[in-house]
GROMACS .gro file of C-alpha atoms in nm:
model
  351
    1UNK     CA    1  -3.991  -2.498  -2.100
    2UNK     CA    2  -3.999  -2.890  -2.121
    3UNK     CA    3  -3.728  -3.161  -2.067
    4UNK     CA    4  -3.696  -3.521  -2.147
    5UNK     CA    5  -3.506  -3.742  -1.941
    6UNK     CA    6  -3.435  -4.041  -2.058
    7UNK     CA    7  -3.198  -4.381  -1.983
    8UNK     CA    8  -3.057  -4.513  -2.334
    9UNK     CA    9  -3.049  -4.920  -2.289
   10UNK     CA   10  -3.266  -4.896  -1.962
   11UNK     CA   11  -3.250  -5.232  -1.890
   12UNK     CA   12  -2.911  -5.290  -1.999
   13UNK     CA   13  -2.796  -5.027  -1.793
   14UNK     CA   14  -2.976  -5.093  -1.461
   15UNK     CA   15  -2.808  -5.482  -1.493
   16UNK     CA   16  -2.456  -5.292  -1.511
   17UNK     CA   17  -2.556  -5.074  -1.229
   18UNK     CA   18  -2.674  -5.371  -1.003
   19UNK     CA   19  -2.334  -5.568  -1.085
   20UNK     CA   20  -2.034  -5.346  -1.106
   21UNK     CA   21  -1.798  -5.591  -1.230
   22UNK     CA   22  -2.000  -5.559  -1.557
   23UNK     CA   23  -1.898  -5.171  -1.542
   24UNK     CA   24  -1.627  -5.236  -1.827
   25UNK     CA   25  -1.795  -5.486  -2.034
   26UNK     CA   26  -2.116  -5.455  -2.308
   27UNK     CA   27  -2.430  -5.551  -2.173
   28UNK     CA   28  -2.710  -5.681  -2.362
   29UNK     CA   29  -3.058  -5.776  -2.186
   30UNK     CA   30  -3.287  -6.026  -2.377
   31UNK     CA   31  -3.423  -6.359  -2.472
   32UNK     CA   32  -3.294  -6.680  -2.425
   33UNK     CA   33  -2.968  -6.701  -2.677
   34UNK     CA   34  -3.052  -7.076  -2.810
   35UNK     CA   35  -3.417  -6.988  -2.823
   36UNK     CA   36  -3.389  -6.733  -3.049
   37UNK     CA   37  -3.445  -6.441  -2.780
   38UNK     CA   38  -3.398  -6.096  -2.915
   39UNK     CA   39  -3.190  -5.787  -2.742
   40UNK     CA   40  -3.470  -5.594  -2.543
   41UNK     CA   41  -3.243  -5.303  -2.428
   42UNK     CA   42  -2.820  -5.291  -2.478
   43UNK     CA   43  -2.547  -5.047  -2.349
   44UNK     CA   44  -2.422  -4.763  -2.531
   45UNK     CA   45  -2.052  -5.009  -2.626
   46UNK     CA   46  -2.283  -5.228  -2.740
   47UNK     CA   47  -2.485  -5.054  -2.979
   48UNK     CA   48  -2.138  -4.867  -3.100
   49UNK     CA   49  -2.031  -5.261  -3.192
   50UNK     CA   50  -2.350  -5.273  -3.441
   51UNK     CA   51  -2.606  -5.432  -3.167
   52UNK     CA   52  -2.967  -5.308  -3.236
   53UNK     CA   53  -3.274  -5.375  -3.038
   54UNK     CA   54  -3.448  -5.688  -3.193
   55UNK     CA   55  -3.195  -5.857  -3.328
   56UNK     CA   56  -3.140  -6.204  -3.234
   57UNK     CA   57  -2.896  -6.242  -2.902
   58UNK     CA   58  -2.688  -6.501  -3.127
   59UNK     CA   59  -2.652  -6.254  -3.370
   60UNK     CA   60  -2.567  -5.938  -3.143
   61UNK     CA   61  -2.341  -6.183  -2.953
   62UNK     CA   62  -2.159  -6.265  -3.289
   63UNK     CA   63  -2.128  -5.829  -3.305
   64UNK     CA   64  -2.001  -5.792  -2.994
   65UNK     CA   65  -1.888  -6.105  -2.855
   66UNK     CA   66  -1.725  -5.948  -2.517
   67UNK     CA   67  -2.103  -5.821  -2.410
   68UNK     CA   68  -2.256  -5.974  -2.144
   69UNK     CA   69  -2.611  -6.136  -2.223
   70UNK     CA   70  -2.858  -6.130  -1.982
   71UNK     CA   71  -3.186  -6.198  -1.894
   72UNK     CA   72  -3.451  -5.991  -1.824
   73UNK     CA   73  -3.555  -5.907  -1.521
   74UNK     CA   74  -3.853  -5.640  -1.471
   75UNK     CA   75  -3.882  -5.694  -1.098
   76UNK     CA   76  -3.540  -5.496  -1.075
   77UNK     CA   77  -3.652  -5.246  -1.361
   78UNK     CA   78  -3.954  -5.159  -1.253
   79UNK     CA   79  -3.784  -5.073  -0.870
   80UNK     CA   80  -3.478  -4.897  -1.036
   81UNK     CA   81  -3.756  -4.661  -1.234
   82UNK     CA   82  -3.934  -4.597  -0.922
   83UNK     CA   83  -3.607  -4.426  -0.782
   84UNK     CA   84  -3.554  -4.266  -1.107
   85UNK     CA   85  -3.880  -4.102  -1.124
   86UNK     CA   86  -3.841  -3.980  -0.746
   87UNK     CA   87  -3.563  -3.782  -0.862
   88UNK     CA   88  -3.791  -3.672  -1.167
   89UNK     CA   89  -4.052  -3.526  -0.940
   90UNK     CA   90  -3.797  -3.354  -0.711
   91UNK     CA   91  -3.718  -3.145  -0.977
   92UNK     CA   92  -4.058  -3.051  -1.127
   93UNK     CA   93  -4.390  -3.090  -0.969
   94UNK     CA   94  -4.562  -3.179  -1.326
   95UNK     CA   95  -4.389  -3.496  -1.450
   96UNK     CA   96  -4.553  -3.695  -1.785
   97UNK     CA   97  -4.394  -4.048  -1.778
   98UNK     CA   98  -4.304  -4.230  -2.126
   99UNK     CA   99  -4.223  -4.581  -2.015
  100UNK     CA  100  -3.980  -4.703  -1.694
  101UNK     CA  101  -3.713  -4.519  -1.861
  102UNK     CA  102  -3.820  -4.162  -1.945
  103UNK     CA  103  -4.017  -3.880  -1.865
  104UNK     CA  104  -4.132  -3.515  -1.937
  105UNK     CA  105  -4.051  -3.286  -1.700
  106UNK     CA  106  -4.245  -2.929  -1.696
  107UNK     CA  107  -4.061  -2.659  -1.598
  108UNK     CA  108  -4.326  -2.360  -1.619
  109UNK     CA  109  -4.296  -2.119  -1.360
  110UNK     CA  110  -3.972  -2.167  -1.289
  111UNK     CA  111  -3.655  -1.863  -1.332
  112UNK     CA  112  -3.389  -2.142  -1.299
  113UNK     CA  113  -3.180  -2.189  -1.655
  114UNK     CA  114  -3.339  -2.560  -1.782
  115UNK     CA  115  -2.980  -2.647  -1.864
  116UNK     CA  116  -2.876  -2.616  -1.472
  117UNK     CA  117  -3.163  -2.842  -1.408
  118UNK     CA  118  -3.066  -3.072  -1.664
  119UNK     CA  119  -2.736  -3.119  -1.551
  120UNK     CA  120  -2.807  -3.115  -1.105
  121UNK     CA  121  -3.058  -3.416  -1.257
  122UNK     CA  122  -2.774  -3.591  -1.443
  123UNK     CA  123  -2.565  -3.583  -1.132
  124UNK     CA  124  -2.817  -3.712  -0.922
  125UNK     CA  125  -2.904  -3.983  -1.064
  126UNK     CA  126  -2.544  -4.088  -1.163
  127UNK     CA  127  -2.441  -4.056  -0.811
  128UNK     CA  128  -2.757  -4.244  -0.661
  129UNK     CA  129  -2.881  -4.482  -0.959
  130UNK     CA  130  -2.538  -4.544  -1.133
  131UNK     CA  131  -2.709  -4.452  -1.443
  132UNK     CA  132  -2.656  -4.222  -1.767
  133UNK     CA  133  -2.895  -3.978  -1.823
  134UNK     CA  134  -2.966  -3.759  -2.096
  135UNK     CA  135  -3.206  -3.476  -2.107
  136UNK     CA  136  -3.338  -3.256  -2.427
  137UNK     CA  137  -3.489  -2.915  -2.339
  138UNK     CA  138  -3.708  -2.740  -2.555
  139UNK     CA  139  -4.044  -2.551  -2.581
  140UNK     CA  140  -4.206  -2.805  -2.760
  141UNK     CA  141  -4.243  -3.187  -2.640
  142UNK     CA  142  -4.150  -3.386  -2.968
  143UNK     CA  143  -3.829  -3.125  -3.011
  144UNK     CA  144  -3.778  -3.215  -2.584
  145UNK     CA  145  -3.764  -3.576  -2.686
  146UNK     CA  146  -3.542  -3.532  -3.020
  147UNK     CA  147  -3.278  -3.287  -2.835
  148UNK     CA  148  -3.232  -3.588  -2.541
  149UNK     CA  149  -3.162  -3.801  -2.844
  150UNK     CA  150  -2.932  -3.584  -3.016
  151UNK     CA  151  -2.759  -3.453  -2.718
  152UNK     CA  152  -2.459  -3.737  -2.699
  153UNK     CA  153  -2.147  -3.709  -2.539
  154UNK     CA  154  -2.260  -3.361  -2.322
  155UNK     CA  155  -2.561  -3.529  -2.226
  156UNK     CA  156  -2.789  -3.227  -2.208
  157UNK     CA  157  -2.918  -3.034  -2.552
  158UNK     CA  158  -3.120  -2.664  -2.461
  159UNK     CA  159  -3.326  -2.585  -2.811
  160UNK     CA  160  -3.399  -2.240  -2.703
  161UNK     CA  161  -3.740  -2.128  -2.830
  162UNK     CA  162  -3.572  -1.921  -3.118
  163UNK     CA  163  -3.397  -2.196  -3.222
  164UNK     CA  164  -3.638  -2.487  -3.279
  165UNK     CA  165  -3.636  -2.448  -3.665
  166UNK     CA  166  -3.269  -2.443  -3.703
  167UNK     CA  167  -3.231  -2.761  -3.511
  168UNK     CA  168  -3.547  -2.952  -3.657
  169UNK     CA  169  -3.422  -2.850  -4.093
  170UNK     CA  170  -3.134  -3.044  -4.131
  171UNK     CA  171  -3.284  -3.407  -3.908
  172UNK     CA  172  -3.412  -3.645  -4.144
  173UNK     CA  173  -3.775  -3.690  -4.196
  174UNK     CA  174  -3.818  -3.989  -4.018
  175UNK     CA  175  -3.757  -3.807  -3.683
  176UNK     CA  176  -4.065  -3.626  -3.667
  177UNK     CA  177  -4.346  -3.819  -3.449
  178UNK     CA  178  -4.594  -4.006  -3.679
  179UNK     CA  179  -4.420  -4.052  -3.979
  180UNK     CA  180  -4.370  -4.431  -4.067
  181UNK     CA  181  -4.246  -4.602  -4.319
  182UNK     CA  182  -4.497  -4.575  -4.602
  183UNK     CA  183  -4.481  -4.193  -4.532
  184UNK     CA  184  -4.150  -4.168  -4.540
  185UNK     CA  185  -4.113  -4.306  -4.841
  186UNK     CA  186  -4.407  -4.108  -5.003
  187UNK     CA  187  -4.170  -3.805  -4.922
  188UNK     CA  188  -3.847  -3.948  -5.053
  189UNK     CA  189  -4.034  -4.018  -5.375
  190UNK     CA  190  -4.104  -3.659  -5.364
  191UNK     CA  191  -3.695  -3.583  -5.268
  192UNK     CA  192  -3.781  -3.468  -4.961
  193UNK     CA  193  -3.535  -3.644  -4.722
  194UNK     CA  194  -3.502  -3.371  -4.464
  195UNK     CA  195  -3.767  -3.189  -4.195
  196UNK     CA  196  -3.657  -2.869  -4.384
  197UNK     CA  197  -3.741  -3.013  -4.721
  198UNK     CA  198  -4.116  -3.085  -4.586
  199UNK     CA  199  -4.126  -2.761  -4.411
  200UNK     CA  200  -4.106  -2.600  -4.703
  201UNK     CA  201  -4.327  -2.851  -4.958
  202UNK     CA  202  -4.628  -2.672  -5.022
  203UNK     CA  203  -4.952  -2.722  -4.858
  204UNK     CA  204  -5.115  -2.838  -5.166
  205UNK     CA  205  -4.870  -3.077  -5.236
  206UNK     CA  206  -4.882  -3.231  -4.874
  207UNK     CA  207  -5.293  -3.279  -4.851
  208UNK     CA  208  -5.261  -3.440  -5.203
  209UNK     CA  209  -4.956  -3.673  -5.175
  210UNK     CA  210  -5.043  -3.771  -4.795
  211UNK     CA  211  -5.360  -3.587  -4.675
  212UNK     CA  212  -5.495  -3.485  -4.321
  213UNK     CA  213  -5.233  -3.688  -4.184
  214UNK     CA  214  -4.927  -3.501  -4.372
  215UNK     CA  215  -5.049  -3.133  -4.264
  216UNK     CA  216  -5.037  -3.302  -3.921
  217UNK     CA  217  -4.642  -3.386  -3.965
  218UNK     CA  218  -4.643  -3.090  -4.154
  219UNK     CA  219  -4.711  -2.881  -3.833
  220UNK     CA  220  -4.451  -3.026  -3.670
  221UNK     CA  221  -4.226  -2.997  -3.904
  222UNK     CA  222  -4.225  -2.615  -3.859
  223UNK     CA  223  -4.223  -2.636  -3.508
  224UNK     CA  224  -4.602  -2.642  -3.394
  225UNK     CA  225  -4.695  -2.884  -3.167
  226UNK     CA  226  -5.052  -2.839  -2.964
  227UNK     CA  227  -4.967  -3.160  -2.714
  228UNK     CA  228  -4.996  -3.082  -2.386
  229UNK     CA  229  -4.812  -3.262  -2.093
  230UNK     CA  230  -4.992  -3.510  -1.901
  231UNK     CA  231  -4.884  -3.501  -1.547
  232UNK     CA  232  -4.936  -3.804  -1.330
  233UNK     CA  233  -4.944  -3.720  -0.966
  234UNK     CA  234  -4.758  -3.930  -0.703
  235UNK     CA  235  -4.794  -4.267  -0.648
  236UNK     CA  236  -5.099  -4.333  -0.454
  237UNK     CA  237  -4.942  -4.671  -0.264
  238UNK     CA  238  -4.647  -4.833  -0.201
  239UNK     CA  239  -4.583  -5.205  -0.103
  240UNK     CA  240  -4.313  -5.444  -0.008
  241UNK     CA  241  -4.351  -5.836   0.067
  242UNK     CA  242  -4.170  -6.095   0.178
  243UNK     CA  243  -4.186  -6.483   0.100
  244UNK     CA  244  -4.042  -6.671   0.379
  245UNK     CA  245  -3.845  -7.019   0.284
  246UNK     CA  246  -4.090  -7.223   0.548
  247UNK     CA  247  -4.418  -7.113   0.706
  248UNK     CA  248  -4.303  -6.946   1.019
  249UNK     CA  249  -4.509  -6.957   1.370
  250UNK     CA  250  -4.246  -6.769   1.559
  251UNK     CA  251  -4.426  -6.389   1.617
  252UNK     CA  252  -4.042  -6.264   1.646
  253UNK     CA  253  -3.935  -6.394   1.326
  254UNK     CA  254  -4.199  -6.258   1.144
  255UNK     CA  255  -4.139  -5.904   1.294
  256UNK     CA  256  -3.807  -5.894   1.226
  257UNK     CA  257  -3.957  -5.942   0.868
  258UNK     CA  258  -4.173  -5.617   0.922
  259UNK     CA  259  -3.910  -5.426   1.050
  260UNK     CA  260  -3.684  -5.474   0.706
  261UNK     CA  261  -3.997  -5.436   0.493
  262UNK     CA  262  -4.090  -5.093   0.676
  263UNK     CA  263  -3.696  -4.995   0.628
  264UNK     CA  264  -3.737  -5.035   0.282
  265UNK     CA  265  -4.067  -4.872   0.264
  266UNK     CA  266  -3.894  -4.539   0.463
  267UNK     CA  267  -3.639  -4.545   0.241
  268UNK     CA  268  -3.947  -4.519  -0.068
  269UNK     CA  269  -4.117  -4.260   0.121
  270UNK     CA  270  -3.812  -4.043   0.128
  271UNK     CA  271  -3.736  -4.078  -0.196
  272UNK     CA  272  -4.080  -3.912  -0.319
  273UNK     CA  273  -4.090  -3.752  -0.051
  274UNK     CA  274  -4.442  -3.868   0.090
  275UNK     CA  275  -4.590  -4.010   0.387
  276UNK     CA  276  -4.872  -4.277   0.446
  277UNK     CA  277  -5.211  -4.247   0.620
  278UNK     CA  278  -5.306  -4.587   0.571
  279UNK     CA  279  -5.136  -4.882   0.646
  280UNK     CA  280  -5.257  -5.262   0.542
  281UNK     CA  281  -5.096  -5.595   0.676
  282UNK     CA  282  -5.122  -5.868   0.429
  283UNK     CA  283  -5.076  -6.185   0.557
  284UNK     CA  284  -5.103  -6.515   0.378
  285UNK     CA  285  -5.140  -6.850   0.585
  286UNK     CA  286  -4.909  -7.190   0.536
  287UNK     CA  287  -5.238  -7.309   0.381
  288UNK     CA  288  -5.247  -7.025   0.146
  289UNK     CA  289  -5.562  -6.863   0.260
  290UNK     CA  290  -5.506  -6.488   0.306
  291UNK     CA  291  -5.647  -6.203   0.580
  292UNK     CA  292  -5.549  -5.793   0.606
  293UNK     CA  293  -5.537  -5.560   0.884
  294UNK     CA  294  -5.568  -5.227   0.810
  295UNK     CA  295  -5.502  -4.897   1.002
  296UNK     CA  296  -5.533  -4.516   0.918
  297UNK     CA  297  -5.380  -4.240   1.102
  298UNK     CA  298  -5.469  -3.886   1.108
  299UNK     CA  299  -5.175  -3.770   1.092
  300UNK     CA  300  -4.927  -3.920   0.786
  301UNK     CA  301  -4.622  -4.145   0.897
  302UNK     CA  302  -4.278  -4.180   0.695
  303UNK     CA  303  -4.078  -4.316   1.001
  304UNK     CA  304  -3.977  -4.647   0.999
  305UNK     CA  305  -4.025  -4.737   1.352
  306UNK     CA  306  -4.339  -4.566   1.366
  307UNK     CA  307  -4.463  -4.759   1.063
  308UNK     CA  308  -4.318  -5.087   1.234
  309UNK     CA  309  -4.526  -5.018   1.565
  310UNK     CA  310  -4.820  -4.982   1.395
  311UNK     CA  311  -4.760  -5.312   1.144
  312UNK     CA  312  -4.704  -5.502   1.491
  313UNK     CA  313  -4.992  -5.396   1.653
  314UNK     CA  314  -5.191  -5.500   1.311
  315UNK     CA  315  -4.963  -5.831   1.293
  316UNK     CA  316  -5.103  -5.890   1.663
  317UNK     CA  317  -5.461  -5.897   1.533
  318UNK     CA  318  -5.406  -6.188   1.340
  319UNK     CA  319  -5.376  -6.586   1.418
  320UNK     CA  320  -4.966  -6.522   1.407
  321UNK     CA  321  -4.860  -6.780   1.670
  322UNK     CA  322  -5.117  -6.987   1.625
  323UNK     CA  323  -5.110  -7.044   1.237
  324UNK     CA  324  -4.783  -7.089   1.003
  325UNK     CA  325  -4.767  -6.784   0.804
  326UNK     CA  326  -4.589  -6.829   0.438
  327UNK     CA  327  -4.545  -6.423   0.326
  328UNK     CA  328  -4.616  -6.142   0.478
  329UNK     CA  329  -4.629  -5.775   0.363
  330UNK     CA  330  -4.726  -5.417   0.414
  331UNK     CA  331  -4.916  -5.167   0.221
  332UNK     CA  332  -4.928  -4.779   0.238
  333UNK     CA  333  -5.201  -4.539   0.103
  334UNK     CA  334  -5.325  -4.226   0.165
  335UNK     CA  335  -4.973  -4.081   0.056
  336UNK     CA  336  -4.932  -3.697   0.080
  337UNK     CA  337  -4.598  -3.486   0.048
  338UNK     CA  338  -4.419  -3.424   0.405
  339UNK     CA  339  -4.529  -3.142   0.551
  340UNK     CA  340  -4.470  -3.012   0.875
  341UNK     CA  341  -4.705  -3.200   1.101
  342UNK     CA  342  -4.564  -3.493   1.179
  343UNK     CA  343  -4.718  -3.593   1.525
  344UNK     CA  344  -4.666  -3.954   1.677
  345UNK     CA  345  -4.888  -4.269   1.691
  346UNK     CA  346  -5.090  -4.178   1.948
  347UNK     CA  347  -5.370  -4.012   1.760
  348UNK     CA  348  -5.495  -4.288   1.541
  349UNK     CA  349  -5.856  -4.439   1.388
  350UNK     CA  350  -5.893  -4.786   1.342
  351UNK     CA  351  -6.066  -4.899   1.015
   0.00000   0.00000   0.00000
């Protein structure tokens, strides 16, 4: 059994996350409104008010005009689906991502009913993102994907293996993966307007009218599908940096930089629930000109303070206190999931 997980208006969404006094008002994330900047992503009032994606702002604005337009702002995204695919991966070990905002999550193996898992992940990331999430289950990855978008107020949609024809007949034809416009219109011509109607169109009739390509959506239309889920492992670094206002001399200053960037980098590590081998300082000079320090351990690190000891010891290697130092970061590699060794710093390599 699959699911799909996805956020409807990612980027919309995260915004009203990140500024709760938006929590009651439409938020639309795009262009530049007098420079004729289209919606990217909008909230779920929004898109009730008529707002589509690619539209003009001006004219979405003119739609709704209580929404909130904003611009976009990936640095924030791209963080907010980090945390979002931690929770992802802590309830499947296979996870197939399908942009920032979605995923396929593989539940083989498992005895626990998909819709239970469906609905712990909606309240975890509600409760720790702020964000609405809804998931499609389903044997089949296309039906996965078209059960999270059909699912709507509930959230969570569970096409049971036995049931995959009787949702799939009555969508229109357009839903099924592949088939764009010219197709579609090839089958209306034909007055087939539904995924049943093409089911049941006869193969003849398909490899004439649309060829190779329409036995393709013909397959799915009866509910055969022969993708497979790609599973990305766990990220294989994490980083943080930090740009200070002036070039800084002052070696205490510059730690109490480390110590907030290897907070932040605990607080990653938990989420996936990893730890580091590796760690690389990056420093970059007032005069721009750049040097690393690098360390690995043998035994993986997800502390904090023992990540900050290290970074020190690294940050002592370099000319801090003798050269003006403009950002500074940290790097981790070597990540593994937490086990139960978890011995201190005193058993380290240098590299």
């Amino acid at each position: 059994m699959l699911l799909y997980a996805t956020v409807p208006g990612f980027y919309a969404e995260v915004e009203r996350a990140a500024q709760p006094d938006l929590e009651a008002r439409p938020v639309l994330v795009g262009g530049h409104p007098r420079k004729r900047g289209t919606v990217q992503a909008a909230t779920e009032d929004a898109r009730r008010a008529g707002v589509l994606v690619g539209m003009p702002v001006m004219e979405a604005l003119a739609l709704c005009p209580q929404a909130r337009a904003l611009r976009t702002n990936m640095r924030l995204y791209r963080e907010t689906s980090k945390r979002l695919f931690a929770h992802f991966r802590r309830e499947a070990a296979r996870v197939e991502a399908a942009g920032l905002d979605a995923a396929y999550l593989d539940l083989t193996g498992s005895d626990e009913d998909p819709a239970e898992v469906a609905a712990r992940l909606r309240r975890s990331v509600a409760e720790a993102l702020r964000l609405p999430l809804q998931v499609g289950a389903a044997p089949i990855k296309f039906v996965a994907k078209l059960a999270a978008e059909e699912c709507e107020d509930e959230g969570v949609l569970w096409v049971e293996a036995g049931s995959v024809r009787s949702f799939l007949d009555p969508l229109g034809v357009d839903r099924l993966p592949g088939a764009g416009p010219r197709t579609v219109e090839r089958l209306h011509g034909l007055s087939v307007r539904t995924v049943g109607a093409f089911a049941a169109l006869a193969r003849e009739t398909i490899e004439t009218e649309l060829g190779n390509h329409g036995l393709m959506l013909h397959a799915l239309a009866v509910g055969r599908d022969v993708a497979r889920l790609r599973a990305a492992p766990h990220p294989r670094s994490m980083s943080q940096e930090s740009t200070l206002a002036e070039p800084e001399l002052e070696r205490e200053i510059l730690a109490e930089r480390l110590a907030e960037l290897t907070q932040d980098l605990e607080r990653s590590l938990a989420l996936e629930r990893l730890a580091a081998k590796r760690i690389v300082l990056k420093v970059r000079y007032g005069d721009r000109e750049a040097t690393t320090r690098s360390r690995t351990v043998p035994h993986p690190l997800h502390r904090s303070d023992d990540l900050l000891r290290l970074a020190e010891q690294l940050l002592d290697r370099t000319q801090v206190g003798r050269r003006p130092v403009g950002r500074i970061g940290l790097a981790l590699s070597g990540l593994v999931r937490v086990g139960g060794d978890d011995r201190q710093l005193d058993l380290f390599d240098e590299s």
